[in-house]
PDB file of C-alpha atoms in Angstrom:
ATOM      1  CA  UNK A1491       0.219  45.787 -55.097  1.00  0.00           C
ATOM      2  CA  UNK A1492       3.901  46.216 -54.293  1.00  0.00           C
ATOM      3  CA  UNK A1493       3.506  49.045 -51.790  1.00  0.00           C
ATOM      4  CA  UNK A1494       0.263  47.761 -50.241  1.00  0.00           C
ATOM      5  CA  UNK A1495       0.616  47.893 -46.499  1.00  0.00           C
ATOM      6  CA  UNK A1496       4.185  49.159 -46.715  1.00  0.00           C
ATOM      7  CA  UNK A1497       3.959  52.642 -48.214  1.00  0.00           C
ATOM      8  CA  UNK A1498       3.068  54.422 -44.988  1.00  0.00           C
ATOM      9  CA  UNK A1499       5.371  52.193 -42.981  1.00  0.00           C
ATOM     10  CA  UNK A1500       8.236  52.822 -45.374  1.00  0.00           C
ATOM     11  CA  UNK A1501       7.636  56.572 -45.304  1.00  0.00           C
ATOM     12  CA  UNK A1502       7.612  56.613 -41.508  1.00  0.00           C
ATOM     13  CA  UNK A1503      10.734  54.471 -41.378  1.00  0.00           C
ATOM     14  CA  UNK A1504      12.542  56.766 -43.787  1.00  0.00           C
ATOM     15  CA  UNK A1505      11.506  59.827 -41.746  1.00  0.00           C
ATOM     16  CA  UNK A1506      12.823  58.267 -38.547  1.00  0.00           C
ATOM     17  CA  UNK A1507      16.020  57.210 -40.236  1.00  0.00           C
ATOM     18  CA  UNK A1508      16.707  60.692 -41.507  1.00  0.00           C
ATOM     19  CA  UNK A1509      16.502  62.032 -37.961  1.00  0.00           C
ATOM     20  CA  UNK A1510      19.099  59.628 -36.619  1.00  0.00           C
ATOM     21  CA  UNK A1511      22.842  60.232 -36.823  1.00  0.00           C
ATOM     22  CA  UNK A1512      24.756  57.812 -39.030  1.00  0.00           C
ATOM     23  CA  UNK A1513      28.104  56.301 -38.207  1.00  0.00           C
ATOM     24  CA  UNK A1514      30.822  57.210 -40.656  1.00  0.00           C
ATOM     25  CA  UNK A1515      33.289  54.560 -41.804  1.00  0.00           C
ATOM     26  CA  UNK A1516      36.463  55.475 -43.713  1.00  0.00           C
ATOM     27  CA  UNK A1517      37.272  53.866 -47.050  1.00  0.00           C
ATOM     28  CA  UNK A1518      39.373  50.743 -46.962  1.00  0.00           C
ATOM     29  CA  UNK A1519      42.603  50.319 -48.816  1.00  0.00           C
ATOM     30  CA  UNK A1520      40.781  49.183 -51.964  1.00  0.00           C
ATOM     31  CA  UNK A1521      38.402  52.129 -51.987  1.00  0.00           C
ATOM     32  CA  UNK A1522      35.596  50.023 -50.508  1.00  0.00           C
ATOM     33  CA  UNK A1523      34.087  50.291 -47.060  1.00  0.00           C
ATOM     34  CA  UNK A1524      32.510  47.076 -45.807  1.00  0.00           C
ATOM     35  CA  UNK A1525      30.219  47.274 -42.814  1.00  0.00           C
ATOM     36  CA  UNK A1526      28.630  44.271 -41.151  1.00  0.00           C
ATOM     37  CA  UNK A1527      29.168  41.488 -38.669  1.00  0.00           C
ATOM     38  CA  UNK A1528      32.544  40.563 -40.147  1.00  0.00           C
ATOM     39  CA  UNK A1529      35.541  42.832 -39.944  1.00  0.00           C
ATOM     40  CA  UNK A1530      36.282  45.160 -42.845  1.00  0.00           C
ATOM     41  CA  UNK A1531      38.986  42.812 -44.163  1.00  0.00           C
ATOM     42  CA  UNK A1532      36.687  39.794 -43.882  1.00  0.00           C
ATOM     43  CA  UNK A1533      33.755  41.558 -45.518  1.00  0.00           C
ATOM     44  CA  UNK A1534      35.924  42.571 -48.472  1.00  0.00           C
ATOM     45  CA  UNK A1535      37.636  39.193 -48.793  1.00  0.00           C
ATOM     46  CA  UNK A1536      35.488  36.210 -49.774  1.00  0.00           C
ATOM     47  CA  UNK A1537      38.232  33.796 -48.682  1.00  0.00           C
ATOM     48  CA  UNK A1538      37.850  34.896 -45.059  1.00  0.00           C
ATOM     49  CA  UNK A1539      34.040  34.983 -44.950  1.00  0.00           C
ATOM     50  CA  UNK A1540      32.431  31.721 -43.882  1.00  0.00           C
ATOM     51  CA  UNK A1541      29.547  30.642 -46.126  1.00  0.00           C
ATOM     52  CA  UNK A1542      26.326  29.554 -44.426  1.00  0.00           C
ATOM     53  CA  UNK A1543      24.236  27.328 -46.697  1.00  0.00           C
ATOM     54  CA  UNK A1544      21.057  28.209 -44.798  1.00  0.00           C
ATOM     55  CA  UNK A1545      21.290  31.955 -45.477  1.00  0.00           C
ATOM     56  CA  UNK A1546      19.963  33.786 -48.534  1.00  0.00           C
ATOM     57  CA  UNK A1547      22.033  36.828 -49.506  1.00  0.00           C
ATOM     58  CA  UNK A1548      20.229  39.605 -51.398  1.00  0.00           C
ATOM     59  CA  UNK A1549      22.671  41.875 -53.238  1.00  0.00           C
ATOM     60  CA  UNK A1550      21.316  45.356 -53.985  1.00  0.00           C
ATOM     61  CA  UNK A1551      23.510  47.676 -56.087  1.00  0.00           C
ATOM     62  CA  UNK A1552      22.394  51.251 -55.384  1.00  0.00           C
ATOM     63  CA  UNK A1553      22.857  54.647 -56.967  1.00  0.00           C
ATOM     64  CA  UNK A1554      20.485  57.393 -55.838  1.00  0.00           C
ATOM     65  CA  UNK A1555      17.976  55.082 -54.140  1.00  0.00           C
ATOM     66  CA  UNK A1556      17.474  56.826 -50.785  1.00  0.00           C
ATOM     67  CA  UNK A1557      13.669  56.837 -51.095  1.00  0.00           C
ATOM     68  CA  UNK A1558      13.432  53.236 -52.262  1.00  0.00           C
ATOM     69  CA  UNK A1559      15.980  51.534 -50.013  1.00  0.00           C
ATOM     70  CA  UNK A1560      13.983  51.615 -46.735  1.00  0.00           C
ATOM     71  CA  UNK A1561      10.899  50.254 -48.496  1.00  0.00           C
ATOM     72  CA  UNK A1562      12.613  47.405 -50.357  1.00  0.00           C
ATOM     73  CA  UNK A1563      14.486  46.480 -47.170  1.00  0.00           C
ATOM     74  CA  UNK A1564      11.228  46.224 -45.213  1.00  0.00           C
ATOM     75  CA  UNK A1565       9.599  44.213 -48.015  1.00  0.00           C
ATOM     76  CA  UNK A1566      12.529  41.793 -48.044  1.00  0.00           C
ATOM     77  CA  UNK A1567      12.418  41.462 -44.262  1.00  0.00           C
ATOM     78  CA  UNK A1568       8.698  40.667 -44.392  1.00  0.00           C
ATOM     79  CA  UNK A1569       9.062  38.168 -47.256  1.00  0.00           C
ATOM     80  CA  UNK A1570      11.790  36.172 -45.528  1.00  0.00           C
ATOM     81  CA  UNK A1571      10.376  36.464 -42.014  1.00  0.00           C
ATOM     82  CA  UNK A1572       6.946  35.227 -43.114  1.00  0.00           C
ATOM     83  CA  UNK A1573       8.603  32.049 -44.431  1.00  0.00           C
ATOM     84  CA  UNK A1574      11.005  31.821 -41.459  1.00  0.00           C
ATOM     85  CA  UNK A1575      14.000  31.973 -43.795  1.00  0.00           C
ATOM     86  CA  UNK A1576      17.336  33.383 -42.643  1.00  0.00           C
ATOM     87  CA  UNK A1577      18.640  36.165 -44.876  1.00  0.00           C
ATOM     88  CA  UNK A1578      20.924  39.148 -45.249  1.00  0.00           C
ATOM     89  CA  UNK A1579      20.743  42.242 -47.450  1.00  0.00           C
ATOM     90  CA  UNK A1580      24.040  43.428 -48.943  1.00  0.00           C
ATOM     91  CA  UNK A1581      23.873  46.998 -50.239  1.00  0.00           C
ATOM     92  CA  UNK A1582      26.614  48.026 -52.676  1.00  0.00           C
ATOM     93  CA  UNK A1583      26.528  51.796 -53.043  1.00  0.00           C
ATOM     94  CA  UNK A1584      28.577  53.684 -55.626  1.00  0.00           C
ATOM     95  CA  UNK A1585      28.859  57.030 -53.820  1.00  0.00           C
ATOM     96  CA  UNK A1586      25.283  58.094 -54.507  1.00  0.00           C
ATOM     97  CA  UNK A1587      25.068  61.913 -54.449  1.00  0.00           C
ATOM     98  CA  UNK A1588      21.617  61.700 -52.815  1.00  0.00           C
ATOM     99  CA  UNK A1589      23.213  60.205 -49.662  1.00  0.00           C
ATOM    100  CA  UNK A1590      21.834  56.705 -50.132  1.00  0.00           C
ATOM    101  CA  UNK A1591      24.799  55.516 -48.068  1.00  0.00           C
ATOM    102  CA  UNK A1592      23.650  57.500 -45.027  1.00  0.00           C
ATOM    103  CA  UNK A1593      20.207  55.898 -45.274  1.00  0.00           C
ATOM    104  CA  UNK A1594      21.843  52.463 -45.600  1.00  0.00           C
ATOM    105  CA  UNK A1595      23.863  53.025 -42.431  1.00  0.00           C
ATOM    106  CA  UNK A1596      20.727  53.950 -40.524  1.00  0.00           C
ATOM    107  CA  UNK A1597      18.913  50.908 -41.875  1.00  0.00           C
ATOM    108  CA  UNK A1598      21.770  48.782 -40.611  1.00  0.00           C
ATOM    109  CA  UNK A1599      21.143  50.196 -37.147  1.00  0.00           C
ATOM    110  CA  UNK A1600      17.437  49.334 -37.431  1.00  0.00           C
ATOM    111  CA  UNK A1601      17.689  45.810 -38.881  1.00  0.00           C
ATOM    112  CA  UNK A1602      21.020  44.811 -37.363  1.00  0.00           C
ATOM    113  CA  UNK A1603      24.339  43.776 -38.850  1.00  0.00           C
ATOM    114  CA  UNK A1604      23.244  40.143 -39.172  1.00  0.00           C
ATOM    115  CA  UNK A1605      20.600  41.156 -41.699  1.00  0.00           C
ATOM    116  CA  UNK A1606      22.101  44.240 -43.310  1.00  0.00           C
ATOM    117  CA  UNK A1607      25.593  44.659 -44.742  1.00  0.00           C
ATOM    118  CA  UNK A1608      27.069  47.611 -46.609  1.00  0.00           C
ATOM    119  CA  UNK A1609      29.775  47.921 -49.242  1.00  0.00           C
ATOM    120  CA  UNK A1610      30.613  51.537 -50.053  1.00  0.00           C
ATOM    121  CA  UNK A1611      32.564  52.277 -53.230  1.00  0.00           C
ATOM    122  CA  UNK A1612      34.220  55.551 -54.304  1.00  0.00           C
ATOM    123  CA  UNK A1613      32.313  55.949 -57.584  1.00  0.00           C
ATOM    124  CA  UNK A1614      30.248  54.306 -60.340  1.00  0.00           C
ATOM    125  CA  UNK A1615      32.338  51.244 -61.084  1.00  0.00           C
ATOM    126  CA  UNK A1616      29.810  49.176 -63.021  1.00  0.00           C
ATOM    127  CA  UNK A1617      27.088  46.635 -62.319  1.00  0.00           C
ATOM    128  CA  UNK A1618      29.296  43.577 -62.710  1.00  0.00           C
ATOM    129  CA  UNK A1619      31.870  44.775 -60.215  1.00  0.00           C
ATOM    130  CA  UNK A1620      29.051  45.782 -57.844  1.00  0.00           C
ATOM    131  CA  UNK A1621      27.742  42.219 -57.876  1.00  0.00           C
ATOM    132  CA  UNK A1622      31.266  40.885 -57.348  1.00  0.00           C
ATOM    133  CA  UNK A1623      31.830  43.223 -54.403  1.00  0.00           C
ATOM    134  CA  UNK A1624      28.489  42.241 -52.906  1.00  0.00           C
ATOM    135  CA  UNK A1625      29.227  38.559 -53.365  1.00  0.00           C
ATOM    136  CA  UNK A1626      32.561  38.904 -51.572  1.00  0.00           C
ATOM    137  CA  UNK A1627      30.863  40.639 -48.653  1.00  0.00           C
ATOM    138  CA  UNK A1628      28.038  38.089 -48.439  1.00  0.00           C
ATOM    139  CA  UNK A1629      27.867  34.773 -46.612  1.00  0.00           C
ATOM    140  CA  UNK A1630      24.758  33.090 -48.023  1.00  0.00           C
ATOM    141  CA  UNK A1631      24.782  29.730 -49.737  1.00  0.00           C
ATOM    142  CA  UNK A1632      22.204  31.102 -52.176  1.00  0.00           C
ATOM    143  CA  UNK A1633      22.314  34.563 -53.706  1.00  0.00           C
ATOM    144  CA  UNK A1634      19.552  36.815 -55.024  1.00  0.00           C
ATOM    145  CA  UNK A1635      20.352  39.630 -57.443  1.00  0.00           C
ATOM    146  CA  UNK A1636      17.599  42.205 -57.834  1.00  0.00           C
ATOM    147  CA  UNK A1637      16.983  45.927 -58.264  1.00  0.00           C
ATOM    148  CA  UNK A1638      16.617  48.269 -55.311  1.00  0.00           C
ATOM    149  CA  UNK A1639      14.112  50.570 -57.050  1.00  0.00           C
ATOM    150  CA  UNK A1640      10.963  48.532 -56.193  1.00  0.00           C
ATOM    151  CA  UNK A1641      10.693  47.144 -59.737  1.00  0.00           C
ATOM    152  CA  UNK A1642      11.042  43.640 -58.301  1.00  0.00           C
ATOM    153  CA  UNK A1643       8.598  42.473 -55.651  1.00  0.00           C
ATOM    154  CA  UNK A1644      10.147  40.242 -52.955  1.00  0.00           C
ATOM    155  CA  UNK A1645       6.835  38.348 -52.753  1.00  0.00           C
ATOM    156  CA  UNK A1646       8.121  36.227 -55.666  1.00  0.00           C
ATOM    157  CA  UNK A1647      11.143  34.986 -53.705  1.00  0.00           C
ATOM    158  CA  UNK A1648       9.419  32.040 -51.924  1.00  0.00           C
ATOM    159  CA  UNK A1649       8.236  30.700 -55.285  1.00  0.00           C
ATOM    160  CA  UNK A1650      11.731  31.095 -56.725  1.00  0.00           C
ATOM    161  CA  UNK A1651      13.106  29.082 -53.822  1.00  0.00           C
ATOM    162  CA  UNK A1652      10.445  26.411 -54.349  1.00  0.00           C
ATOM    163  CA  UNK A1653      11.337  26.093 -58.050  1.00  0.00           C
ATOM    164  CA  UNK A1654      15.049  25.848 -57.285  1.00  0.00           C
ATOM    165  CA  UNK A1655      14.473  23.035 -54.821  1.00  0.00           C
ATOM    166  CA  UNK A1656      11.789  21.109 -56.707  1.00  0.00           C
ATOM    167  CA  UNK A1657      13.391  21.340 -60.155  1.00  0.00           C
ATOM    168  CA  UNK A1658      16.987  21.033 -58.905  1.00  0.00           C
ATOM    169  CA  UNK A1659      18.184  24.000 -60.960  1.00  0.00           C
ATOM    170  CA  UNK A1660      21.212  26.240 -60.457  1.00  0.00           C
ATOM    171  CA  UNK A1661      19.475  29.504 -61.362  1.00  0.00           C
ATOM    172  CA  UNK A1662      15.878  30.702 -61.129  1.00  0.00           C
ATOM    173  CA  UNK A1663      15.147  33.696 -63.334  1.00  0.00           C
ATOM    174  CA  UNK A1664      12.153  35.967 -62.889  1.00  0.00           C
ATOM    175  CA  UNK A1665      10.454  36.327 -66.260  1.00  0.00           C
ATOM    176  CA  UNK A1666       8.100  38.997 -67.574  1.00  0.00           C
ATOM    177  CA  UNK A1667       7.402  37.050 -70.750  1.00  0.00           C
ATOM    178  CA  UNK A1668       5.563  33.928 -69.589  1.00  0.00           C
ATOM    179  CA  UNK A1669       1.952  33.496 -68.532  1.00  0.00           C
ATOM    180  CA  UNK A1670       1.466  35.184 -65.193  1.00  0.00           C
ATOM    181  CA  UNK A1671       4.280  37.673 -65.756  1.00  0.00           C
ATOM    182  CA  UNK A1672       4.091  41.202 -67.095  1.00  0.00           C
ATOM    183  CA  UNK A1673       5.091  44.848 -66.878  1.00  0.00           C
ATOM    184  CA  UNK A1674       3.276  47.777 -65.251  1.00  0.00           C
ATOM    185  CA  UNK A1675       3.992  51.478 -65.631  1.00  0.00           C
ATOM    186  CA  UNK A1676       5.754  51.474 -69.006  1.00  0.00           C
ATOM    187  CA  UNK A1677       4.579  53.412 -72.029  1.00  0.00           C
ATOM    188  CA  UNK A1678       4.209  51.704 -75.407  1.00  0.00           C
ATOM    189  CA  UNK A1679       7.677  52.730 -76.612  1.00  0.00           C
ATOM    190  CA  UNK A1680       9.385  51.293 -73.534  1.00  0.00           C
ATOM    191  CA  UNK A1681       7.444  48.039 -73.823  1.00  0.00           C
ATOM    192  CA  UNK A1682       8.297  47.687 -77.515  1.00  0.00           C
ATOM    193  CA  UNK A1683      11.955  48.447 -76.822  1.00  0.00           C
ATOM    194  CA  UNK A1684      12.137  45.829 -74.077  1.00  0.00           C
ATOM    195  CA  UNK A1685      10.270  43.167 -76.058  1.00  0.00           C
ATOM    196  CA  UNK A1686      12.386  43.861 -79.126  1.00  0.00           C
ATOM    197  CA  UNK A1687      15.637  43.640 -77.195  1.00  0.00           C
ATOM    198  CA  UNK A1688      14.576  40.399 -75.555  1.00  0.00           C
ATOM    199  CA  UNK A1689      13.377  38.891 -78.852  1.00  0.00           C
ATOM    200  CA  UNK A1690      16.692  39.674 -80.549  1.00  0.00           C
ATOM    201  CA  UNK A1691      18.602  38.080 -77.701  1.00  0.00           C
ATOM    202  CA  UNK A1692      16.522  34.890 -77.584  1.00  0.00           C
ATOM    203  CA  UNK A1693      16.661  34.608 -81.392  1.00  0.00           C
ATOM    204  CA  UNK A1694      20.409  35.125 -81.762  1.00  0.00           C
ATOM    205  CA  UNK A1695      21.796  33.483 -78.640  1.00  0.00           C
ATOM    206  CA  UNK A1696      21.754  30.020 -77.118  1.00  0.00           C
ATOM    207  CA  UNK A1697      20.350  30.191 -73.595  1.00  0.00           C
ATOM    208  CA  UNK A1698      18.621  26.877 -73.052  1.00  0.00           C
ATOM    209  CA  UNK A1699      15.127  28.255 -73.571  1.00  0.00           C
ATOM    210  CA  UNK A1700      15.226  31.125 -71.056  1.00  0.00           C
ATOM    211  CA  UNK A1701      12.424  33.546 -71.932  1.00  0.00           C
ATOM    212  CA  UNK A1702      13.666  36.746 -70.251  1.00  0.00           C
ATOM    213  CA  UNK A1703      17.319  37.484 -70.967  1.00  0.00           C
ATOM    214  CA  UNK A1704      17.280  41.146 -69.981  1.00  0.00           C
ATOM    215  CA  UNK A1705      15.637  40.764 -66.579  1.00  0.00           C
ATOM    216  CA  UNK A1706      17.705  41.169 -63.426  1.00  0.00           C
ATOM    217  CA  UNK A1707      15.641  39.425 -60.721  1.00  0.00           C
ATOM    218  CA  UNK A1708      17.298  36.044 -60.196  1.00  0.00           C
ATOM    219  CA  UNK A1709      18.130  33.465 -57.557  1.00  0.00           C
ATOM    220  CA  UNK A1710      21.471  31.658 -57.821  1.00  0.00           C
ATOM    221  CA  UNK A1711      23.180  28.819 -56.101  1.00  0.00           C
ATOM    222  CA  UNK A1712      26.329  30.458 -54.794  1.00  0.00           C
ATOM    223  CA  UNK A1713      28.542  28.048 -56.718  1.00  0.00           C
ATOM    224  CA  UNK A1714      26.764  29.048 -59.947  1.00  0.00           C
ATOM    225  CA  UNK A1715      27.182  32.811 -59.612  1.00  0.00           C
ATOM    226  CA  UNK A1716      30.795  32.401 -58.456  1.00  0.00           C
ATOM    227  CA  UNK A1717      31.469  30.373 -61.601  1.00  0.00           C
ATOM    228  CA  UNK A1718      29.756  32.777 -64.001  1.00  0.00           C
ATOM    229  CA  UNK A1719      30.673  36.267 -62.792  1.00  0.00           C
ATOM    230  CA  UNK A1720      34.390  36.109 -63.686  1.00  0.00           C
ATOM    231  CA  UNK A1721      33.441  35.122 -67.256  1.00  0.00           C
ATOM    232  CA  UNK A1722      31.092  38.051 -67.886  1.00  0.00           C
ATOM    233  CA  UNK A1723      32.538  41.081 -69.679  1.00  0.00           C
ATOM    234  CA  UNK A1724      29.419  42.932 -70.837  1.00  0.00           C
ATOM    235  CA  UNK A1725      28.300  46.212 -69.295  1.00  0.00           C
ATOM    236  CA  UNK A1726      24.887  47.761 -68.728  1.00  0.00           C
ATOM    237  CA  UNK A1727      21.779  45.772 -69.612  1.00  0.00           C
ATOM    238  CA  UNK A1728      23.804  43.318 -71.702  1.00  0.00           C
ATOM    239  CA  UNK A1729      25.341  42.109 -68.459  1.00  0.00           C
ATOM    240  CA  UNK A1730      22.157  40.270 -67.450  1.00  0.00           C
ATOM    241  CA  UNK A1731      21.907  38.695 -70.872  1.00  0.00           C
ATOM    242  CA  UNK A1732      25.474  37.412 -70.801  1.00  0.00           C
ATOM    243  CA  UNK A1733      24.985  35.795 -67.397  1.00  0.00           C
ATOM    244  CA  UNK A1734      22.369  33.405 -68.824  1.00  0.00           C
ATOM    245  CA  UNK A1735      24.419  32.794 -71.969  1.00  0.00           C
ATOM    246  CA  UNK A1736      27.449  31.841 -69.879  1.00  0.00           C
ATOM    247  CA  UNK A1737      25.298  29.764 -67.543  1.00  0.00           C
ATOM    248  CA  UNK A1738      23.967  27.704 -70.447  1.00  0.00           C
ATOM    249  CA  UNK A1739      27.442  27.376 -71.925  1.00  0.00           C
ATOM    250  CA  UNK A1740      28.693  26.015 -68.595  1.00  0.00           C
ATOM    251  CA  UNK A1741      25.908  23.442 -68.445  1.00  0.00           C
ATOM    252  CA  UNK A1742      24.001  25.059 -65.596  1.00  0.00           C
ATOM    253  CA  UNK A1743      20.273  24.435 -65.262  1.00  0.00           C
ATOM    254  CA  UNK A1744      17.911  27.412 -65.410  1.00  0.00           C
ATOM    255  CA  UNK A1745      14.346  27.558 -64.088  1.00  0.00           C
ATOM    256  CA  UNK A1746      11.843  30.402 -64.357  1.00  0.00           C
ATOM    257  CA  UNK A1747       9.126  32.070 -62.295  1.00  0.00           C
ATOM    258  CA  UNK A1748       6.659  34.596 -63.796  1.00  0.00           C
ATOM    259  CA  UNK A1749       7.008  37.997 -62.146  1.00  0.00           C
ATOM    260  CA  UNK A1750       5.224  41.326 -62.303  1.00  0.00           C
ATOM    261  CA  UNK A1751       7.735  44.060 -63.106  1.00  0.00           C
ATOM    262  CA  UNK A1752       6.698  47.507 -61.855  1.00  0.00           C
ATOM    263  CA  UNK A1753       8.373  50.661 -63.157  1.00  0.00           C
ATOM    264  CA  UNK A1754      10.134  52.680 -60.490  1.00  0.00           C
ATOM    265  CA  UNK A1755       8.020  55.084 -58.442  1.00  0.00           C
ATOM    266  CA  UNK A1756      10.817  57.164 -56.914  1.00  0.00           C
ATOM    267  CA  UNK A1757      13.943  58.385 -58.691  1.00  0.00           C
ATOM    268  CA  UNK A1758      14.918  58.321 -62.339  1.00  0.00           C
ATOM    269  CA  UNK A1759      15.409  55.384 -64.692  1.00  0.00           C
ATOM    270  CA  UNK A1760      19.010  54.580 -65.632  1.00  0.00           C
ATOM    271  CA  UNK A1761      17.950  53.521 -69.154  1.00  0.00           C
ATOM    272  CA  UNK A1762      19.159  55.894 -71.867  1.00  0.00           C
ATOM    273  CA  UNK A1763      20.569  55.957 -75.377  1.00  0.00           C
ATOM    274  CA  UNK A1764      23.999  54.938 -74.109  1.00  0.00           C
ATOM    275  CA  UNK A1765      22.570  51.839 -72.419  1.00  0.00           C
ATOM    276  CA  UNK A1766      20.800  50.819 -75.633  1.00  0.00           C
ATOM    277  CA  UNK A1767      24.038  51.145 -77.619  1.00  0.00           C
ATOM    278  CA  UNK A1768      25.939  49.115 -75.016  1.00  0.00           C
ATOM    279  CA  UNK A1769      23.242  46.453 -75.147  1.00  0.00           C
ATOM    280  CA  UNK A1770      23.440  46.120 -78.937  1.00  0.00           C
ATOM    281  CA  UNK A1771      27.230  45.954 -78.832  1.00  0.00           C
ATOM    282  CA  UNK A1772      27.071  43.307 -76.140  1.00  0.00           C
ATOM    283  CA  UNK A1773      24.501  41.297 -78.089  1.00  0.00           C
ATOM    284  CA  UNK A1774      26.607  41.296 -81.252  1.00  0.00           C
ATOM    285  CA  UNK A1775      29.742  40.421 -79.312  1.00  0.00           C
ATOM    286  CA  UNK A1776      28.049  37.424 -77.701  1.00  0.00           C
ATOM    287  CA  UNK A1777      26.599  36.314 -81.034  1.00  0.00           C
ATOM    288  CA  UNK A1778      30.032  36.188 -82.646  1.00  0.00           C
ATOM    289  CA  UNK A1779      32.007  34.854 -79.681  1.00  0.00           C
ATOM    290  CA  UNK A1780      29.753  32.266 -78.009  1.00  0.00           C
TER     291      UNK A1780
END
């Protein structure tokens, strides 16, 4: 289970973090604060940040994730440390009103700047731009995009790495729709909505056989995500779908690993009627333009 052995530890860690004072960094000239081993200018500018092929960068966009962030950070640390893999977590926070940023700053003190970087933005600027900001602040030769709400279990990361290396693919996508994958914690309506959205996408779009177009747990070669991100214009949940469409269109190879998706335990889901409308608009736009 995702929280097995970590729930109490995460709760204690969060409690200790909340008692510690956080350093406050002013916004940079672009409205972003970058905190980490590099200087603010270097962290915000990809051209000045040296890439290390041996490091895995995990980009976590956050908005109201103060309860989840300490737990997912510990889970990531355990997953990489157990395999003796060098890594960094890059948190991109869009001015969460629940003070997620303060928790992130305290986590940086606990895990160190080598393993924990922060990009603070002045408002909700969109998922795509959050990934771009995180990518600029990162230094890993391979990049993992995943949710911070505990829906994605870091235990799958070693298998994703193994598939990337053995199958020589550019992207490894976590899939809920192959044998061994699945969803826990959703009601029937949510499951039908997700399956229906994914079926429409796989039926209408050319993605090279990818089975889960709406999932957001993926491992990328850095060169692949740097190529794709500037081409993606969709917002909301359609963003994930367009990434795989553009990847296939650019001739990139995609592998898959079955994952267990667990509905969030803390906080509220961001899925609403507006997200569904954006998804349908994005789907139709891709159908007619790609």
